Short mmCIF file of N, CA and C in Angstrom, two decimals:
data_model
loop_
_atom_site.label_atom_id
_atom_site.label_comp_id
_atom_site.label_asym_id
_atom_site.label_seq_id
_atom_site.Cartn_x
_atom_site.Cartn_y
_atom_site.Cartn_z
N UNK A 1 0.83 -1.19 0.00
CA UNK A 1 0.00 0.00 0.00
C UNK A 1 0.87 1.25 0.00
N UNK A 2 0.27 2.05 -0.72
CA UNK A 2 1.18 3.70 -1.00
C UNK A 2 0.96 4.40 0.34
N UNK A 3 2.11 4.93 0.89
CA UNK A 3 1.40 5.97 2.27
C UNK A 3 -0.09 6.84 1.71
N UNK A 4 -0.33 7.50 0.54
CA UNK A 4 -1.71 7.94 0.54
C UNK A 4 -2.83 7.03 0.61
N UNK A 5 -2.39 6.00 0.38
CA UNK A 5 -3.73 5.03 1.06
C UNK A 5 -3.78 4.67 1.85
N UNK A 6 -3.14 5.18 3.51
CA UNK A 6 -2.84 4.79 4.58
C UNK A 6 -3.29 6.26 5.59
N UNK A 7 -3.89 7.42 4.56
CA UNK A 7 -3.81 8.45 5.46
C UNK A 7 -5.67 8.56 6.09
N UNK A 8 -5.65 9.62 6.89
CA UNK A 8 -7.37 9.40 6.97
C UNK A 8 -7.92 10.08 5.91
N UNK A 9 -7.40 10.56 4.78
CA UNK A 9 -8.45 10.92 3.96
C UNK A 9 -7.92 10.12 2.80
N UNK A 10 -8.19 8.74 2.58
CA UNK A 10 -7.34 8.05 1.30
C UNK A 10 -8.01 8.24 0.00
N UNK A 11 -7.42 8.91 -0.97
CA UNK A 11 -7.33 8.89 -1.89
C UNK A 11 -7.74 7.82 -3.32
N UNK A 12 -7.90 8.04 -4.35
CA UNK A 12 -7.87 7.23 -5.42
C UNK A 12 -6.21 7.29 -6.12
N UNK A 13 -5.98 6.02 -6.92
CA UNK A 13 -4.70 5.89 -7.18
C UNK A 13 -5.34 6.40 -8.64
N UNK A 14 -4.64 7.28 -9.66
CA UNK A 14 -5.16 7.33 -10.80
C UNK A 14 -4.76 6.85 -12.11
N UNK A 15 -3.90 5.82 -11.52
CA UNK A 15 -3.83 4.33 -12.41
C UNK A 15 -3.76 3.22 -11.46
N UNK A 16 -5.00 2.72 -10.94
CA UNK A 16 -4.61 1.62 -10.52
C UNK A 16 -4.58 0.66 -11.40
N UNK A 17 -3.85 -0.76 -10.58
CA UNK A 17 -2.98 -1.62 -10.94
C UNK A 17 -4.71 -2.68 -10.70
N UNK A 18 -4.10 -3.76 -12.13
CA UNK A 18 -4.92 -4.84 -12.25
C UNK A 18 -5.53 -5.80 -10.76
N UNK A 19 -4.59 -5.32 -10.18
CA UNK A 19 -4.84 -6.66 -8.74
C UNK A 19 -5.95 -5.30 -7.51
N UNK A 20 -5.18 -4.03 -7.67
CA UNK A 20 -6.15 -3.07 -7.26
C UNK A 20 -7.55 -2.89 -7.30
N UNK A 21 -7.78 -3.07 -9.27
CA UNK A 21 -8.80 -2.73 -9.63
C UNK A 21 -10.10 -4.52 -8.87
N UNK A 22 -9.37 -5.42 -9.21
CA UNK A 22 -10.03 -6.93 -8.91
C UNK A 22 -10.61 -6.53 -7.51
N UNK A 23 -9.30 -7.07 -6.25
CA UNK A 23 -9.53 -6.75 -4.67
C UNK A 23 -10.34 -5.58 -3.93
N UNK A 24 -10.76 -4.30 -4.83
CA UNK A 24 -11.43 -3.61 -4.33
C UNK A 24 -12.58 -2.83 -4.92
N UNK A 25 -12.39 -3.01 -6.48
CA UNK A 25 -13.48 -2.57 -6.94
C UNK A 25 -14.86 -3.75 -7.70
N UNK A 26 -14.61 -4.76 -7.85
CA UNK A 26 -15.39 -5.61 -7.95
C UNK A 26 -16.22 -6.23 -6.95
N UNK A 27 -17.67 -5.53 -7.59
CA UNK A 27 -18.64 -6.28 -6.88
C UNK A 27 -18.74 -7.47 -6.82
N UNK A 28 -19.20 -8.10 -5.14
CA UNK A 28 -19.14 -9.40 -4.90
C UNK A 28 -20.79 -10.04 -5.58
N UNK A 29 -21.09 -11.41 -5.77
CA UNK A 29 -22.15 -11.71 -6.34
C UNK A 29 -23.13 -10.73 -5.74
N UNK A 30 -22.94 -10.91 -4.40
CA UNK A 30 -24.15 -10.37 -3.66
C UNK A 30 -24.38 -9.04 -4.11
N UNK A 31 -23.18 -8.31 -3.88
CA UNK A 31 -23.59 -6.62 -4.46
C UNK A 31 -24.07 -6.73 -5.58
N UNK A 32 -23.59 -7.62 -6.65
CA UNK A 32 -24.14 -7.19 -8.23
C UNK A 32 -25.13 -7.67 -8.57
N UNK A 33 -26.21 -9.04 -7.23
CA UNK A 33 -27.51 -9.10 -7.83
C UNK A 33 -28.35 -8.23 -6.81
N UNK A 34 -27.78 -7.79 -5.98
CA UNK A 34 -28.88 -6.40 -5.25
C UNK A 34 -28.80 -5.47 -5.96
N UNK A 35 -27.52 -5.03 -6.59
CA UNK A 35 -27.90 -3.85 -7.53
C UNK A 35 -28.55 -4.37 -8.83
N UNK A 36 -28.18 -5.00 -9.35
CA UNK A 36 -29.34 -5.77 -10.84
C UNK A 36 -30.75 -5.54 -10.66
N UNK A 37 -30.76 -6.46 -9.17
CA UNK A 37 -32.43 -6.22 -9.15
C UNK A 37 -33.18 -5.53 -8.44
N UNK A 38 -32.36 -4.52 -7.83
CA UNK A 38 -33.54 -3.79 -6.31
C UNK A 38 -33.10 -2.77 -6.67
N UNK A 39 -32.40 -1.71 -7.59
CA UNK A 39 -31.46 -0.46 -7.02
C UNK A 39 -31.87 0.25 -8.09
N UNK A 40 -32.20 -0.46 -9.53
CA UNK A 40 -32.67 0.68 -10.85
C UNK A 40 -32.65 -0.19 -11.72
N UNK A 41 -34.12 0.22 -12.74
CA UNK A 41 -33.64 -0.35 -14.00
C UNK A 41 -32.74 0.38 -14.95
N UNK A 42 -32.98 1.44 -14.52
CA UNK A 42 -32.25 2.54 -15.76
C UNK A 42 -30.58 1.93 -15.90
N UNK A 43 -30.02 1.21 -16.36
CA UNK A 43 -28.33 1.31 -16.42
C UNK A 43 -27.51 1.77 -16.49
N UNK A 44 -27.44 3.41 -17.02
CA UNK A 44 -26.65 4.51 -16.84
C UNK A 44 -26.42 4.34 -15.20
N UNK A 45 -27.94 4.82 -14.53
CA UNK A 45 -27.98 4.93 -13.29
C UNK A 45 -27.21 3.85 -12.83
N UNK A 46 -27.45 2.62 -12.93
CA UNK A 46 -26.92 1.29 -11.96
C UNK A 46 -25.70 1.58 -11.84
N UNK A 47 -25.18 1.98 -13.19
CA UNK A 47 -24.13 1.97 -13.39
C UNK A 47 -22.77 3.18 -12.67
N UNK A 48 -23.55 3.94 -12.27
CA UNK A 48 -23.11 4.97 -11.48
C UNK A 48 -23.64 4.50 -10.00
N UNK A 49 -24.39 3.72 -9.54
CA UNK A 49 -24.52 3.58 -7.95
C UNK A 49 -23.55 2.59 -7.97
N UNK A 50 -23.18 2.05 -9.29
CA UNK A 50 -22.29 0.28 -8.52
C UNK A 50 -20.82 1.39 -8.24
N UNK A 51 -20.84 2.07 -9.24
CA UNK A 51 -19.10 2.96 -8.83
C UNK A 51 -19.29 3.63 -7.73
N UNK A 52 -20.16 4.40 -6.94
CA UNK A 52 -20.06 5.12 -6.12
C UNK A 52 -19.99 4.27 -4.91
N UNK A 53 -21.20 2.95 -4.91
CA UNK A 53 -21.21 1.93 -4.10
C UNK A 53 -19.47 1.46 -3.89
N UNK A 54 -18.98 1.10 -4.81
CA UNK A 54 -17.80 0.52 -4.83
C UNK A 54 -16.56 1.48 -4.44
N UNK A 55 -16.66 2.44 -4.32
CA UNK A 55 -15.47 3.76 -4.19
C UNK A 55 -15.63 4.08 -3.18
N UNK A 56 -17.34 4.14 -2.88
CA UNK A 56 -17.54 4.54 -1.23
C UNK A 56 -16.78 3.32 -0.22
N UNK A 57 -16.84 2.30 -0.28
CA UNK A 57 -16.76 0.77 0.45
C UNK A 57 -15.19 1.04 0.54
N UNK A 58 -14.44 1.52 -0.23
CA UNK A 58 -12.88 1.63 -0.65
C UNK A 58 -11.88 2.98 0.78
N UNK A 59 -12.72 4.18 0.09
CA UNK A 59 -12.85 5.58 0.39
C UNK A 59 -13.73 5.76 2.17
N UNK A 60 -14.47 5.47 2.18
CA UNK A 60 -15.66 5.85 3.37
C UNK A 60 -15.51 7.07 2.81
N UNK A 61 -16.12 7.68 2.06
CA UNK A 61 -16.79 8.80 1.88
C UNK A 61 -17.40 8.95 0.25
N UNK A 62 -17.84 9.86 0.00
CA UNK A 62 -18.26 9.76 -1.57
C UNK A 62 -17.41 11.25 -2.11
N UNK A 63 -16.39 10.76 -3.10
CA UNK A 63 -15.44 11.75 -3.69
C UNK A 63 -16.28 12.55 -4.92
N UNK A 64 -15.93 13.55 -5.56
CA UNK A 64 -16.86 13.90 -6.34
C UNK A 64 -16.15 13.47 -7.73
N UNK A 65 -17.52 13.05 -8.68
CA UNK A 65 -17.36 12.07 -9.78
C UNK A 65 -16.09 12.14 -10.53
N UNK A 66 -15.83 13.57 -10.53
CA UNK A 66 -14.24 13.69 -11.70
C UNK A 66 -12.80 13.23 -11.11
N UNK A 67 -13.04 12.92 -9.68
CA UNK A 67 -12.10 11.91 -8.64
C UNK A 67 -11.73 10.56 -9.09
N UNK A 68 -13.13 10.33 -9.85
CA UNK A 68 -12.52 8.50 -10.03
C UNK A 68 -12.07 8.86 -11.07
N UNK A 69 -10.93 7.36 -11.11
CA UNK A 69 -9.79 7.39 -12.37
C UNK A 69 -11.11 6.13 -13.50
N UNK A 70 -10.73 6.68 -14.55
CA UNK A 70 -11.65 5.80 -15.85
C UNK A 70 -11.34 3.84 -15.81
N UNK A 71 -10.36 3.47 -15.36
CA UNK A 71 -10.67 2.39 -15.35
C UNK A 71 -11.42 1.56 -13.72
N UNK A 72 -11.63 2.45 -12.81
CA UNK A 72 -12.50 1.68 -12.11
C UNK A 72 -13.65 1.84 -12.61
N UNK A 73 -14.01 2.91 -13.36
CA UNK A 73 -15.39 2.98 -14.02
C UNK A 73 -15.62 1.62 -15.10
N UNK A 74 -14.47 1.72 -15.69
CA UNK A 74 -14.49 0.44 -16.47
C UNK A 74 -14.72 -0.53 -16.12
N UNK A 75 -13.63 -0.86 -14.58
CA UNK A 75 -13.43 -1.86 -14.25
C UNK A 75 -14.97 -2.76 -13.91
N UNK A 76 -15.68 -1.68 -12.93
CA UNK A 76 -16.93 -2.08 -12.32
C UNK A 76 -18.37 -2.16 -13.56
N UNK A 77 -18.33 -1.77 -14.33
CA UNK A 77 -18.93 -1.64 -15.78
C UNK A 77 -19.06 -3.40 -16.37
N UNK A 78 -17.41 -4.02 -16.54
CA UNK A 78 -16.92 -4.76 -17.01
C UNK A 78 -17.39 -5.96 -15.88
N UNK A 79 -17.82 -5.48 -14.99
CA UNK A 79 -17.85 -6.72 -13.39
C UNK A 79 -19.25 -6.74 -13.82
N UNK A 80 -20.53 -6.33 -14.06
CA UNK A 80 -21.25 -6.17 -14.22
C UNK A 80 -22.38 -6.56 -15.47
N UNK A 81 -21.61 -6.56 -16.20
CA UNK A 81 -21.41 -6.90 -17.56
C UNK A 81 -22.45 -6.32 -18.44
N UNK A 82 -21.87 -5.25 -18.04
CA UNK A 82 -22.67 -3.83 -19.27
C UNK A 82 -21.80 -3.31 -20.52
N UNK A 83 -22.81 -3.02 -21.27
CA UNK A 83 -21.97 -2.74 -22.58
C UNK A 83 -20.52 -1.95 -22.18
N UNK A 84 -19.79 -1.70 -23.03
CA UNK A 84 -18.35 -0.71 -22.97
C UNK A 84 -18.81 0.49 -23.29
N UNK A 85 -19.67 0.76 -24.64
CA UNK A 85 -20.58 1.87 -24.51
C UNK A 85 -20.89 2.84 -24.14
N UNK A 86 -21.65 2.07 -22.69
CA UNK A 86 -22.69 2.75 -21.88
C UNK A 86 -21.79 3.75 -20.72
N UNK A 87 -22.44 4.69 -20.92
CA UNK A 87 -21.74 5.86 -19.92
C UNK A 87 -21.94 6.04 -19.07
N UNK A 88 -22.01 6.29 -17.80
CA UNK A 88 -22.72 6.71 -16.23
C UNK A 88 -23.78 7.92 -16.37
N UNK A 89 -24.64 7.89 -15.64
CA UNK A 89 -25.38 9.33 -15.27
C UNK A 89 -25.55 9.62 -14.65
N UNK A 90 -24.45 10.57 -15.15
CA UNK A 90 -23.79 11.68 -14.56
C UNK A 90 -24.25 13.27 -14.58
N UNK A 91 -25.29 13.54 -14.00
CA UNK A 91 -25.58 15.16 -14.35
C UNK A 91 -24.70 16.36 -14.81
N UNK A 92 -23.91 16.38 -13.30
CA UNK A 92 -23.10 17.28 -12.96
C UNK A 92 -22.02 16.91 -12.78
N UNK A 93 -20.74 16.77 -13.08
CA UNK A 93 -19.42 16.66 -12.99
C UNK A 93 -19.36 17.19 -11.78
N UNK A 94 -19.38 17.76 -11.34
CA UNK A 94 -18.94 18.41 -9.71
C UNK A 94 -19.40 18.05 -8.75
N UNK A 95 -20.77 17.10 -8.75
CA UNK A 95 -22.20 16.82 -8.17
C UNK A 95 -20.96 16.34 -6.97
N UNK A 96 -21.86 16.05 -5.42
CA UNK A 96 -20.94 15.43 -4.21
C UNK A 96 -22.46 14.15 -4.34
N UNK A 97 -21.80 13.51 -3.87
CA UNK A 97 -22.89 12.19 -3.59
C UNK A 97 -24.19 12.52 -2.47
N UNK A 98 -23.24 13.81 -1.48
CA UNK A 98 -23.70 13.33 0.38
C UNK A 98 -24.76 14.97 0.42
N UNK A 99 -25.23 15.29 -1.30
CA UNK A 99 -25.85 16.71 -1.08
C UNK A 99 -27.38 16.50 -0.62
#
């Protein structure tokens, strides 16, 4: 672990590493059939609660969206198994999760 992921306000790495992206951003079965079936149909949307879900669980807090680096977006996209495509929705780039 990098000392910034050791401090109380830890950070995102903005390339994480393949074993990074697996161990902490992949939803476990359980997360990815509660979000499938209880959380939204819309998939943009899902697709933005599984990253925030997953960053929050990482983080304890919710960073604002232009914080995450593009391949956990991927990564959790790809765990999920949504098109490559499909984009998050995302209103506001600046939006905080905790408004």
């Amino acid at each position: 672990m990098r000392a910034i992921d050791r401090t109380i306000y830890p950070r995102l790495s903005a390339n994480p590493t393949r074993r990074e992206l697996i161990v902490e951003f992949t939803p476990t079965p359980e997360e990815a059939d509660w979000i499938n079936r209880r959380f939204t149909k819309s998939l943009p949307h899902r697709l933005t609660f599984a990253v925030m879900f997953k960053v929050f669980q990482r983080l304890g807090y919710f960073p604002a969206w232009s914080e995450i680096p593009v391949p956990v977006i991927a990564h959790v996209r790809a765990s999920l198994k949504l098109r490559r495509e499909l984009k998050p929705a995302v209103v506001d780039p600046n939006t905080t999760w905790l408004r």
